[in-house]
PDB file of C-alpha atoms in Angstrom:
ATOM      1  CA  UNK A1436      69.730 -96.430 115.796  1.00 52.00           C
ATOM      2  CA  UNK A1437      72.692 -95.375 118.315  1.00 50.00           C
ATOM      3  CA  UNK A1438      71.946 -92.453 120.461  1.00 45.00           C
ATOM      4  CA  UNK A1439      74.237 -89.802 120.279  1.00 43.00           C
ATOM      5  CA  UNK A1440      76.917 -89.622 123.357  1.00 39.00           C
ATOM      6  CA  UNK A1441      77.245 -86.002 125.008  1.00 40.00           C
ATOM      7  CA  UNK A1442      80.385 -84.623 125.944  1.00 40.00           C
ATOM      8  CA  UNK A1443      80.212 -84.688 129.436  1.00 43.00           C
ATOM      9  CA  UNK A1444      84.270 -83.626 129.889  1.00 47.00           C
ATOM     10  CA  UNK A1445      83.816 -80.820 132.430  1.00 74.00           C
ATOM     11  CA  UNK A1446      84.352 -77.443 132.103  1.00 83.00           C
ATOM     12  CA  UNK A1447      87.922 -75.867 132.537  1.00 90.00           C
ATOM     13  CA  UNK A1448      88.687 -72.891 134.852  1.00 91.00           C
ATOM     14  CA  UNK A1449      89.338 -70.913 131.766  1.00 93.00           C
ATOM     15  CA  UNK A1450      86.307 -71.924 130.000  1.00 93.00           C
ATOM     16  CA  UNK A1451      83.998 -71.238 133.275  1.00 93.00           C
ATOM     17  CA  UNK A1452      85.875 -68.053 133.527  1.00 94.00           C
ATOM     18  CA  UNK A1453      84.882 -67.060 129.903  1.00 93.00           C
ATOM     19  CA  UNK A1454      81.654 -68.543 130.643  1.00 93.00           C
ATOM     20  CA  UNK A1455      81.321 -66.071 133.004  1.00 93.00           C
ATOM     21  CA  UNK A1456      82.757 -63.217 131.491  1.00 93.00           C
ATOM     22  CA  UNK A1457      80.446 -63.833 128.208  1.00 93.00           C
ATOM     23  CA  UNK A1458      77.421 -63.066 130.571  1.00 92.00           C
ATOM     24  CA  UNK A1459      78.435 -59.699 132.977  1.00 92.00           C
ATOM     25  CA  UNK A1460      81.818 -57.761 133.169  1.00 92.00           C
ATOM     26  CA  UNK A1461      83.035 -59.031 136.604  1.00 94.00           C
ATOM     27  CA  UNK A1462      85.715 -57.831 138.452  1.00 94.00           C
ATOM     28  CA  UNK A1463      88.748 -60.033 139.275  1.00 95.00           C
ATOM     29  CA  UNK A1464      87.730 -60.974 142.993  1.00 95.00           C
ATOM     30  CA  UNK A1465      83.933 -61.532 141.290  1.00 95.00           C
ATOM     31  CA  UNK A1466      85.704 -64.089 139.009  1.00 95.00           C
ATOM     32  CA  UNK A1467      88.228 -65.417 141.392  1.00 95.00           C
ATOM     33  CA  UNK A1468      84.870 -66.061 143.841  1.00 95.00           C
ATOM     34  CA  UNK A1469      82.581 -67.450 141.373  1.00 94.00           C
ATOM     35  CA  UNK A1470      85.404 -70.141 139.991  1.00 94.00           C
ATOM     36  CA  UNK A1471      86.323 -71.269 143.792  1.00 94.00           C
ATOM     37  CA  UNK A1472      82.664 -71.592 143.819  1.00 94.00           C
ATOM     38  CA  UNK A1473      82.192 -73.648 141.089  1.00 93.00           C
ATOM     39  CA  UNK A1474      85.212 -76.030 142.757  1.00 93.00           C
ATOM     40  CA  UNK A1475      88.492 -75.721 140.722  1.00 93.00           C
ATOM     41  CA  UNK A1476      92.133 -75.072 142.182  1.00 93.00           C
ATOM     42  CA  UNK A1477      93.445 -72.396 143.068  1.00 93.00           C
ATOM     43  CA  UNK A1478      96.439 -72.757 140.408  1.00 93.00           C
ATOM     44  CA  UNK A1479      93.680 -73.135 137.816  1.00 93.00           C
ATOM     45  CA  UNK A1480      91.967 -70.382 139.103  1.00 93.00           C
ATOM     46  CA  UNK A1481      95.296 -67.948 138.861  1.00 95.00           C
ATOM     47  CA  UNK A1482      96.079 -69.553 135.714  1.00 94.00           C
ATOM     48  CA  UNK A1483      92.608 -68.296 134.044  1.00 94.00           C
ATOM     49  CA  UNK A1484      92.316 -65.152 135.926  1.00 94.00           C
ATOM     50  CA  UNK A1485      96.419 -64.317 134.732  1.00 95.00           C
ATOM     51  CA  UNK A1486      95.020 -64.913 131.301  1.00 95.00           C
ATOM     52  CA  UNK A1487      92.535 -63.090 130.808  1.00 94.00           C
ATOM     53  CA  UNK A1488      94.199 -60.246 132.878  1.00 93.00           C
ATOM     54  CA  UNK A1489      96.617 -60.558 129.982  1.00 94.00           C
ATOM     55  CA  UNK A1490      94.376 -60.388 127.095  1.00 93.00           C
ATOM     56  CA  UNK A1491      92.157 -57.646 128.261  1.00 91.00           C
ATOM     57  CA  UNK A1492      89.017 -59.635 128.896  1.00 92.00           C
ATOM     58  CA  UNK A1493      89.332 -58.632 132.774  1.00 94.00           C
ATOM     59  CA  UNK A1494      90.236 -54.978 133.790  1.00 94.00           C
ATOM     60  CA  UNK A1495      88.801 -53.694 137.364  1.00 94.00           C
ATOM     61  CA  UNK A1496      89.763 -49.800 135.947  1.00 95.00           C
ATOM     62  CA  UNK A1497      87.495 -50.733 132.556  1.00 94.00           C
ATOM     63  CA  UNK A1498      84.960 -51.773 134.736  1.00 94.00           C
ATOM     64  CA  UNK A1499      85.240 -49.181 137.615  1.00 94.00           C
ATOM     65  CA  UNK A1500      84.706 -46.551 134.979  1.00 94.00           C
ATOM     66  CA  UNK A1501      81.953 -47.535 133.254  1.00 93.00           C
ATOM     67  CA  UNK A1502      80.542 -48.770 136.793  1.00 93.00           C
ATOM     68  CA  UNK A1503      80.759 -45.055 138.121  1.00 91.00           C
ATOM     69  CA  UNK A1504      79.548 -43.473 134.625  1.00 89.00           C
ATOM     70  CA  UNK A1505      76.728 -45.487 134.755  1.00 89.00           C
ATOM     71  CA  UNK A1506      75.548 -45.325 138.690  1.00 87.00           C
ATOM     72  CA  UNK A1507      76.549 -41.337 139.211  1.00 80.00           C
ATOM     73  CA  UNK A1508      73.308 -40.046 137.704  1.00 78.00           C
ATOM     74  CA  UNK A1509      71.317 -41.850 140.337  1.00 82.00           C
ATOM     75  CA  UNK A1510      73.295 -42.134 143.273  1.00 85.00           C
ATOM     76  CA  UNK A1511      75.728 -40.803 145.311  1.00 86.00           C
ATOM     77  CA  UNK A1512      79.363 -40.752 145.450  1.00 87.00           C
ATOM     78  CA  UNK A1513      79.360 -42.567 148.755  1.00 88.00           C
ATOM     79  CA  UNK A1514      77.207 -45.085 147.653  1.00 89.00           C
ATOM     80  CA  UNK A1515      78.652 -46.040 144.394  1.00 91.00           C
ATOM     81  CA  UNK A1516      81.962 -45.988 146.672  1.00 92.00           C
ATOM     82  CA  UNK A1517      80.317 -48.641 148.619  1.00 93.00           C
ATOM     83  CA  UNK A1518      78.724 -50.791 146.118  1.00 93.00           C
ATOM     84  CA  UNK A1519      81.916 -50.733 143.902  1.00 94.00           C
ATOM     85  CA  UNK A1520      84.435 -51.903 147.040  1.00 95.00           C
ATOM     86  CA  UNK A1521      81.747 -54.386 147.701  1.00 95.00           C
ATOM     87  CA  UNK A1522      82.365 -55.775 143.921  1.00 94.00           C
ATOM     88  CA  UNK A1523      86.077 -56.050 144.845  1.00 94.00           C
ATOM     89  CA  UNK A1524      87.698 -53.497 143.463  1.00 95.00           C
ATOM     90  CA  UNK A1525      90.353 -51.268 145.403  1.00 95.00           C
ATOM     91  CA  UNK A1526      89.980 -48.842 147.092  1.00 94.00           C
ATOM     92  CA  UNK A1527      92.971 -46.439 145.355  1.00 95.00           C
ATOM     93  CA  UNK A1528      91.016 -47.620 142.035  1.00 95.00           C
ATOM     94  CA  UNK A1529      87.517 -46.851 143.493  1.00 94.00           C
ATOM     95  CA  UNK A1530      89.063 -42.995 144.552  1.00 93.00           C
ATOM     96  CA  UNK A1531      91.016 -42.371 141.037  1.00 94.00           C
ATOM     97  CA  UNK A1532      88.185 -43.168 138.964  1.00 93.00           C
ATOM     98  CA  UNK A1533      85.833 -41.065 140.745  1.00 91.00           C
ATOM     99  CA  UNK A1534      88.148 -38.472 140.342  1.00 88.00           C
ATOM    100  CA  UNK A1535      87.868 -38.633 136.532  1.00 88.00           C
ATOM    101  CA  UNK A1536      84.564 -38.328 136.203  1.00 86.00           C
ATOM    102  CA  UNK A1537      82.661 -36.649 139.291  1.00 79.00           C
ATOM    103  CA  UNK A1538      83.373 -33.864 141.266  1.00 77.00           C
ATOM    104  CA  UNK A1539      81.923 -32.619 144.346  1.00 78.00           C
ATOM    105  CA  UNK A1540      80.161 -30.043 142.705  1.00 81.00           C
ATOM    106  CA  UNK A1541      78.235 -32.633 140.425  1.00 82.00           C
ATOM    107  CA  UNK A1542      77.263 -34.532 143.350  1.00 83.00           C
ATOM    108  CA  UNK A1543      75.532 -31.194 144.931  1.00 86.00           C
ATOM    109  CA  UNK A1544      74.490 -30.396 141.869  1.00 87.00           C
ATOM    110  CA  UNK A1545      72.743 -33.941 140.995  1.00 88.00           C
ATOM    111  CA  UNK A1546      71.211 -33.565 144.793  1.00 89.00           C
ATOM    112  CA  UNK A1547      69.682 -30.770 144.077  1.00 90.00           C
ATOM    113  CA  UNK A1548      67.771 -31.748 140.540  1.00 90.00           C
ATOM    114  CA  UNK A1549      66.947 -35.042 142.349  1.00 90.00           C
ATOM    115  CA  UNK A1550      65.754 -32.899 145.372  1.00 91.00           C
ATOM    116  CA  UNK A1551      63.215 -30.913 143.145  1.00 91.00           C
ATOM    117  CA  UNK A1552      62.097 -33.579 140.929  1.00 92.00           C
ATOM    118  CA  UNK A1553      61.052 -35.417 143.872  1.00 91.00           C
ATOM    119  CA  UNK A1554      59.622 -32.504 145.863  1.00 91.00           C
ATOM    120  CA  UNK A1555      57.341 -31.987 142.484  1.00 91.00           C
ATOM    121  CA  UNK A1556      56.018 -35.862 143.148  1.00 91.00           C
ATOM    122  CA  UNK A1557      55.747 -35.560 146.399  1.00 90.00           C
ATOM    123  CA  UNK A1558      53.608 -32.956 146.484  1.00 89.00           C
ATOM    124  CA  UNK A1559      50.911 -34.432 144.183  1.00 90.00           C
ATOM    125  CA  UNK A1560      51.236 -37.402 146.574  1.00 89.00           C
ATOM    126  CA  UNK A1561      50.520 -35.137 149.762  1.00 86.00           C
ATOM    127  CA  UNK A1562      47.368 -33.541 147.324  1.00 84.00           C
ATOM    128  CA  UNK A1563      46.141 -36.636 146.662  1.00 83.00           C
ATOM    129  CA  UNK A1564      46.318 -38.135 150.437  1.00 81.00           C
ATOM    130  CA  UNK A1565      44.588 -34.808 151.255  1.00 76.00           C
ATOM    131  CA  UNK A1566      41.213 -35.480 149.178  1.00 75.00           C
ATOM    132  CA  UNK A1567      41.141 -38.296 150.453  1.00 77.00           C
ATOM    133  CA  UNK A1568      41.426 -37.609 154.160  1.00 73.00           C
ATOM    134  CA  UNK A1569      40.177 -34.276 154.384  1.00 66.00           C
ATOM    135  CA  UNK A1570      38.450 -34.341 157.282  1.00 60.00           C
ATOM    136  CA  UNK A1571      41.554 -35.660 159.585  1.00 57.00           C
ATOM    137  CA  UNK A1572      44.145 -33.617 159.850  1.00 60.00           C
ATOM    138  CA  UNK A1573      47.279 -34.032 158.157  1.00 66.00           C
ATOM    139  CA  UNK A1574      50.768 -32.963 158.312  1.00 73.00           C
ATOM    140  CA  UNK A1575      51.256 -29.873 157.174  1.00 82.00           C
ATOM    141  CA  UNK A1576      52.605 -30.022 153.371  1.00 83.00           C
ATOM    142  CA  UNK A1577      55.895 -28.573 153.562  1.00 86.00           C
ATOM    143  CA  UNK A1578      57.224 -30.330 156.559  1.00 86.00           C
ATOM    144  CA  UNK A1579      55.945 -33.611 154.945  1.00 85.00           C
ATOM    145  CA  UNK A1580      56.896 -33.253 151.597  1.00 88.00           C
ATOM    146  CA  UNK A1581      60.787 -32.242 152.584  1.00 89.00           C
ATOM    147  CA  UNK A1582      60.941 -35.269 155.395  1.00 90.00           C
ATOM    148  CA  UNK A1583      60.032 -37.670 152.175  1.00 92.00           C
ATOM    149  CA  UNK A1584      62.668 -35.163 150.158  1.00 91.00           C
ATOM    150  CA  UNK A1585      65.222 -35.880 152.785  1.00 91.00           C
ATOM    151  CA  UNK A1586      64.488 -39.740 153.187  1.00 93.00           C
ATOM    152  CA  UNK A1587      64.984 -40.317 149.298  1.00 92.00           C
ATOM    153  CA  UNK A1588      68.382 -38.568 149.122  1.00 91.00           C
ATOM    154  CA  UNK A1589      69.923 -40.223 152.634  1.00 91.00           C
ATOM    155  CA  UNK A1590      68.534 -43.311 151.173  1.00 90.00           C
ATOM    156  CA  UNK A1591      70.530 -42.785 147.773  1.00 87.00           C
ATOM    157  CA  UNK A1592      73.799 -41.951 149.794  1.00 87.00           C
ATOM    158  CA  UNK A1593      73.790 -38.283 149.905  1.00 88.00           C
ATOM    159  CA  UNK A1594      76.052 -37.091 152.854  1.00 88.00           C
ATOM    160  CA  UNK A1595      73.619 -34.634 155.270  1.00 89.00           C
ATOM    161  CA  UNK A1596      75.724 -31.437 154.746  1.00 88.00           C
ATOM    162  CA  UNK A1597      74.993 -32.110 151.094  1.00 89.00           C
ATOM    163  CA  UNK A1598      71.085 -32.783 151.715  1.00 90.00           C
ATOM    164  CA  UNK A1599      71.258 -29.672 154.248  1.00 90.00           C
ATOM    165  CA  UNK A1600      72.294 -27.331 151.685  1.00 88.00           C
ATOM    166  CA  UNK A1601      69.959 -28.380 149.056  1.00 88.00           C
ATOM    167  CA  UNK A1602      67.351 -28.070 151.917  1.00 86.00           C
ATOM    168  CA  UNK A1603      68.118 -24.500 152.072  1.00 87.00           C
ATOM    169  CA  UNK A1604      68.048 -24.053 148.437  1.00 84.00           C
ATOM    170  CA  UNK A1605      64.402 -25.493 148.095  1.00 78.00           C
ATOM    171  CA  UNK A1606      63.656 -23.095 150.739  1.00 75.00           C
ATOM    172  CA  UNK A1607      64.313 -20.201 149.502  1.00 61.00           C
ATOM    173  CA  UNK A1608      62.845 -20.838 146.020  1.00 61.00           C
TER     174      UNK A1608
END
């Protein structure tokens, strides 16, 4: 019996791109990266990437878009700003397409839900550390409860006049 032969032709540009593609929207530097990793030419490269640009498989405002729909209900403007200039995509694109679909007063707004859903778990957290330890002392609750508060939100990108307000907020409720 003769054993099959593989096809062991390598891959084109354009078939690595869709390769790629087929797996994760990417966004046109992504691509451009990924196939000068993989080796090929920079004319093959341009070649693919014009290509696709042309059919509509690659479109940094497509992705943008659905990027920042997707990341704006857990993060902040800043950071999503961040993560999506560190995908490649421009920074004109990055500004228009946030200002499509979130406004300043969403931010504040998502800062502030965020704020009291985690003072809520934060607070069992500083109960529970209390049994525990009761006879050390302890930070009192309020002051420890809002520093973990305000450590959450700086961590998700939330700009401190932001977190300041919503401090105030929490207060007086």
């Amino acid at each position: 019996m003769i054993p099959l032969k593989k096809n062991n032709s390598p891959k084109s540009a354009w078939e690595a791109a869709l390769d790629c593609l087929s797996r994760r929207a990417l966004t046109k530097r992504e691509l451009e990266t990924r196939l000068n990793n993989k080796g090929y030419e920079n004319s093959e490269i341009q070649s693919a990437v014009d290509k696709l640009l042309g059919y509509g498989y690659l479109n940094d405002h497509e992705l943008a878009l659905t990027y920042a729909k997707s990341r704006l209900q857990r993060y902040s403007r800043r950071r999503v700003t961040m993560d999506m200039r560190n995908r490649g995509i421009a920074s004109d694109l990055i500004e228009q397409v946030l200002e499509e679909v979130y406004s300043w007063d969403e931010e504040a707004k998502l800062c502030l839900a965020l704020a009291q859903k985690w003072r809520v778990q934060e607070e069992q957290r500083w109960e529970e550390k209390a049994l525990k330890d009761s006879d050390k002392k302890t930070v009192p609750q309020e002051l420890w409860v809002q520093q973990r508060v305000v450590r959450k939100l700086i961590q998700r990108g939330y700009p401190s006049d932001i977190v300041q307000n919503v401090l105030a907020k929490m207060r007086i409720e």
